[in-house]
XYZ file of C-alpha atoms in Angstrom:
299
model
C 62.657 63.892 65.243
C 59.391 64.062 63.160
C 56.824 66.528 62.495
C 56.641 68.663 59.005
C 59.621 68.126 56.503
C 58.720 71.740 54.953
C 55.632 73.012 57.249
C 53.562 75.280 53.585
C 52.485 78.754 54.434
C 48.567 79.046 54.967
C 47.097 80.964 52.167
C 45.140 83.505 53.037
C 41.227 84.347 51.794
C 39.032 87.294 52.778
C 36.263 86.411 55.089
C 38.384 83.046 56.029
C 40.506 82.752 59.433
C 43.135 80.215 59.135
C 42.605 78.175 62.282
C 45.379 75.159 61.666
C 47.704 72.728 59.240
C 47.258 69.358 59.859
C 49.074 66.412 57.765
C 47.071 66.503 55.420
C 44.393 69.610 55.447
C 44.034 72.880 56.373
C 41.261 74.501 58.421
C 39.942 77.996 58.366
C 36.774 79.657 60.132
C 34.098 81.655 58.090
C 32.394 84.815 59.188
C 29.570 82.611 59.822
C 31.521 80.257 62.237
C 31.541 77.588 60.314
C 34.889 75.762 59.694
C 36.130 75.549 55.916
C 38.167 71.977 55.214
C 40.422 71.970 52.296
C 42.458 68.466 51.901
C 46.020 68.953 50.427
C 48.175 66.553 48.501
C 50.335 66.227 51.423
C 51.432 62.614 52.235
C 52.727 61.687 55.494
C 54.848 58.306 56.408
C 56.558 57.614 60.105
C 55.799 60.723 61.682
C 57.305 63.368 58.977
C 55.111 64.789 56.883
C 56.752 64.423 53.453
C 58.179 67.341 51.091
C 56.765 65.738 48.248
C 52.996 65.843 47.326
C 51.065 62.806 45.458
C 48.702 64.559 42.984
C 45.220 64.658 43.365
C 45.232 62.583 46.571
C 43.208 65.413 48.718
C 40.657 65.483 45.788
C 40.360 61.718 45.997
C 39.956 62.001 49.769
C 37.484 64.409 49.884
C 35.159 63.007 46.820
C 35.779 59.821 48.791
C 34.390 61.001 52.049
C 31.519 62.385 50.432
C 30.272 59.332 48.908
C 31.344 57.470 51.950
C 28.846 60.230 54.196
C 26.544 59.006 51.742
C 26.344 55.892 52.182
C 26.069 56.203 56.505
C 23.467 59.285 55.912
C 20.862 56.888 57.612
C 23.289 55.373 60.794
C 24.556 58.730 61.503
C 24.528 62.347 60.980
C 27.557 63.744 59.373
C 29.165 67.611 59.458
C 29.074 68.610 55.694
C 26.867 71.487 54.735
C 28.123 72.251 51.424
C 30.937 71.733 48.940
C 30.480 75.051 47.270
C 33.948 76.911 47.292
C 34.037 80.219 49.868
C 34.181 83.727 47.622
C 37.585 84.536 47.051
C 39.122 80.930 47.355
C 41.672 79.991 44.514
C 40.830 77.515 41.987
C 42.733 75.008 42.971
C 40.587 74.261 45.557
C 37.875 73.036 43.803
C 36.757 69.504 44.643
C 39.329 69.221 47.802
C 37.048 71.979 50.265
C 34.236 71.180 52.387
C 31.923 73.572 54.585
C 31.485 72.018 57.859
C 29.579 72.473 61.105
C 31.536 73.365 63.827
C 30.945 70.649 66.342
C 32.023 69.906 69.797
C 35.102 67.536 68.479
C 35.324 64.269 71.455
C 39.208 64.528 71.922
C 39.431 60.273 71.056
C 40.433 58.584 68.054
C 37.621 56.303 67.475
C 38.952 52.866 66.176
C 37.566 49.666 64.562
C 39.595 46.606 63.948
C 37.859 43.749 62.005
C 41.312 41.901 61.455
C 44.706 41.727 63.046
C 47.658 44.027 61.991
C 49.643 47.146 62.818
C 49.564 47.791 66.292
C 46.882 46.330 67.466
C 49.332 42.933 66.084
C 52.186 43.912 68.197
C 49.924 44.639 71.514
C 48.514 41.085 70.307
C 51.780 39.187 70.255
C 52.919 40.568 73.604
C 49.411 40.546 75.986
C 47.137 38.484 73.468
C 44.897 41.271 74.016
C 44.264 44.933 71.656
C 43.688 47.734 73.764
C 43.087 45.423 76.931
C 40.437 43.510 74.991
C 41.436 39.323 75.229
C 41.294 37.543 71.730
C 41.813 33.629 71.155
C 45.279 32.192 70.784
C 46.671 31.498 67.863
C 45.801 34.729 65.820
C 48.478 35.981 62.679
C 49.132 39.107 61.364
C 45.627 39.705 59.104
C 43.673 37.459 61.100
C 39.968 38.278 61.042
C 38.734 38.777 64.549
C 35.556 36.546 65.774
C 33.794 39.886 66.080
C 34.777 43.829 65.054
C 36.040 45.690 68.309
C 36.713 48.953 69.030
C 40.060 50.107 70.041
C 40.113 53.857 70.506
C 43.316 56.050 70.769
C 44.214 59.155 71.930
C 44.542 62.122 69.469
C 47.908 63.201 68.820
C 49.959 66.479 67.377
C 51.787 65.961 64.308
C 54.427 64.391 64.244
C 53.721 62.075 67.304
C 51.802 58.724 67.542
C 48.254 58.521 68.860
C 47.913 56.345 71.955
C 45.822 53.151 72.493
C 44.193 53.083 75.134
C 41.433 50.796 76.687
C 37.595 51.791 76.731
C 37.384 52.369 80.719
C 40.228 55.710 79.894
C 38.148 56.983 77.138
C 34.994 56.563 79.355
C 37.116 58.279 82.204
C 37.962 60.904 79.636
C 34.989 61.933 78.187
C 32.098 60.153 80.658
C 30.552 56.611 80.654
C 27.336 57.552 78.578
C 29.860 59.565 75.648
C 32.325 56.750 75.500
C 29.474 53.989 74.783
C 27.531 56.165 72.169
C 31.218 56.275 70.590
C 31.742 52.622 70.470
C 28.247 51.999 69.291
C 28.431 53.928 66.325
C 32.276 53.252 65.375
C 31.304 49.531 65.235
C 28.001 50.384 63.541
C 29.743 52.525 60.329
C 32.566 50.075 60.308
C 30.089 47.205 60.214
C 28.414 49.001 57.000
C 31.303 50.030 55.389
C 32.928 46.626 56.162
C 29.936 44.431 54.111
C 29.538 47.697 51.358
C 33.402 47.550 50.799
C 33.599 43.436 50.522
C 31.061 43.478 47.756
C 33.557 45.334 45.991
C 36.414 42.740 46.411
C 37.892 44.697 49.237
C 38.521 44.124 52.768
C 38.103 46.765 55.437
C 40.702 45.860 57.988
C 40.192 48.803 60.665
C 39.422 52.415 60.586
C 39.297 55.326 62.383
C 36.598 57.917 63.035
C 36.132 61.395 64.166
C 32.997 62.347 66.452
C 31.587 65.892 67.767
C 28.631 67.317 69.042
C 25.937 69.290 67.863
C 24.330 70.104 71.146
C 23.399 66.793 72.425
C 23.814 64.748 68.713
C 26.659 62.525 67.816
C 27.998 63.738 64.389
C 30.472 62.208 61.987
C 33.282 64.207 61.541
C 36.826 64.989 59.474
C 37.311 62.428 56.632
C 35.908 59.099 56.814
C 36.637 55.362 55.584
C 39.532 56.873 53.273
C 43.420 55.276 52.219
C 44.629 57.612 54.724
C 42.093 56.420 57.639
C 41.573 53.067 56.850
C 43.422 49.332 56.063
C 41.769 48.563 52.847
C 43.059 44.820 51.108
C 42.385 43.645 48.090
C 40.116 40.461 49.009
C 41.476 37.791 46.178
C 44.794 38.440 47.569
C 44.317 38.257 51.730
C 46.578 35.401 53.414
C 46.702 35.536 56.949
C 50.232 35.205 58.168
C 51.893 37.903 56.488
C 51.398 41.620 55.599
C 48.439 42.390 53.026
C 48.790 44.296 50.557
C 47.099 47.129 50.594
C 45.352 50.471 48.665
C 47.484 52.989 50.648
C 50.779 55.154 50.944
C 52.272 51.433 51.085
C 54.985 52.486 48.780
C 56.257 55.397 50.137
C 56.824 53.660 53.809
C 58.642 50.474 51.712
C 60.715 53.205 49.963
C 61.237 55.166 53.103
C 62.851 52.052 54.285
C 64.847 50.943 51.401
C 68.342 51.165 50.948
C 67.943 52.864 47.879
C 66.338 56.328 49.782
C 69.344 56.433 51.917
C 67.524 57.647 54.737
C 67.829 56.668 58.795
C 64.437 56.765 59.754
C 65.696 56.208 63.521
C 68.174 59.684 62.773
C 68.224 62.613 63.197
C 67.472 64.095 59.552
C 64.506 64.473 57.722
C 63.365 62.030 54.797
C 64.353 62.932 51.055
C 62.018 63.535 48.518
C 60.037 61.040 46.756
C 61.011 60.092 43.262
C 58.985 60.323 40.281
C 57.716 56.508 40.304
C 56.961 56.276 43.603
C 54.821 58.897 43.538
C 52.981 57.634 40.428
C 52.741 54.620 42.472
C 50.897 55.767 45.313
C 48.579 57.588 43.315
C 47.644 55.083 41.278
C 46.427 53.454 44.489
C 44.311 55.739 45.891
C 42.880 55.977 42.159
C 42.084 51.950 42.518
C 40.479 52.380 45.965
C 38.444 55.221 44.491
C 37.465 53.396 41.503
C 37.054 50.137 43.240
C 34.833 51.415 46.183
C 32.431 53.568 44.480
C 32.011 52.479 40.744
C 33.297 55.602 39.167
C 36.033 56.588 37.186
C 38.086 59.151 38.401
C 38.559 61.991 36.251
């Protein structure tokens, strides 16, 4: 089983039309027809998405993105239009909402994989390739690859795993010319954010991206080069061979998994709440990858 723990109630604003609850945010249509973004505190870990939030993390997200759209303005074109909060939203909104364009969304998960870990590791140690893509022998989990490659997947609901796949399905999916203006620019923002993020002691291990259309433009999309999209690794302490650690949710999958939460992740029920430290935990890394990345306190 998997999916939402406690699936929240959409709250409802005049002039807003809720349009769906993701794992993390929440999107809503204005009048206008654009699409309204707010990022929740909601953490997710093995599928479930968990009944207990990590404070502040869809502010850190969102302020994140921003500086991260920033930073790409001049490789690609991005969906933002404003980060002013629609009339009538509630406070607590405030620094977690963005006003988007609504763009032709390109149903593929748009992947770039610098070094070797997660799944593209376990495709690696059965095939020695990543999504049908040969690599050299002799590769370890956090390996750096001789080049970045991209690995797309296929978009899934919550509560199920997105799909690798190799390039020739996405180009089947979505058309030859689509599918290479999609690799071009994952491996261009990756290699930008990869060389941005290692001046700041941190290594970019992989990423994924979101890509629409505005008529016939490619536009950045959704959040970008965040905790919850990307590997990030503290560079002094990389060593090939085992797993990194890393500025992510890291703690509530090793507590997930611990004796101590009591929970069967291959059952049937649901996982427990998160306790107090854990939570502090995992906020205090997204704080660090915040803080780390863009050279500003978070207040």
């Amino acid at each position: 089983m998997s999916g939402f723990v406690e699936k929240p109630e959409p709250i409802e604003v005049p002039g807003l039309v809720h349009l769906h609850t993701g794992k993390v945010r929440e999107l809503y249509q204005n009048e206008a027809g654009d699409l309204v973004m707010v990022a929740s505190d909601r953490t997710s870990a093995y599928d479930w998405v968990l009944p207990t939030e990590i404070p502040d993390k869809g502010r850190i997200l969102t302020q994140l993105s921003l500086w991260w759209f920033d930073q790409l303005a001049d490789l690609v074109p991005n969906h933002v239009l404003s980060t002013e909060l629609p009339p009538g939203a509630p406070a607590d909104w405030a620094g977690r909402t963005l006003l988007c364009k609504s763009l032709r969304m390109v149903p593929v998960e748009c992947v770039a994989r610098g070094y070797l870990t997660g799944s593209g590791l376990a495709e690696y140690n059965e095939s020695r390739t990543v999504c049908g893509l040969a690599l050299p022998e002799g590769l370890v989990d956090g390996s750096e690859l001789p080049a970045p490659i991209f690995t797309p997947a296929t978009k899934a609901e919550v509560g199920e795993h997105d799909e690798n796949v190799p390039y020739e399905e996405v180009a089947r999916r979505v058309g030859a010319e689509t599918a290479a203006q999609l690799r071009q620019a994952t491996l261009a923002v990756y290699s930008r954010a990869r060389d941005i993020a290692r001046d700041r002691g941190i290594i970019l291990a992989d990423t994924k991206f979101e890509f629409g259309y505005e008529n016939d433009s490619l536009v950045l999309a959704d959040e970008v080069l965040t905790p919850d999209s990307s590997r990030f690794w503290p560079a002094d302490q990389w060593e090939p061979g085992r797993p990194q650690s890393s500025f992510d949710k890291q703690f509530v999958r090793d507590w997930l998994t611990s004796a101590e939460s009591g929970w069967d992740r291959t059952g049937e029920q649901p996982p427990p709440p998160l306790p107090e430290e854990i939570v502090a935990a995992t906020r205090a890394k997204y704080v660090e990858a915040y803080e780390r990345l863009t050279g500003t306190p978070w207040s």
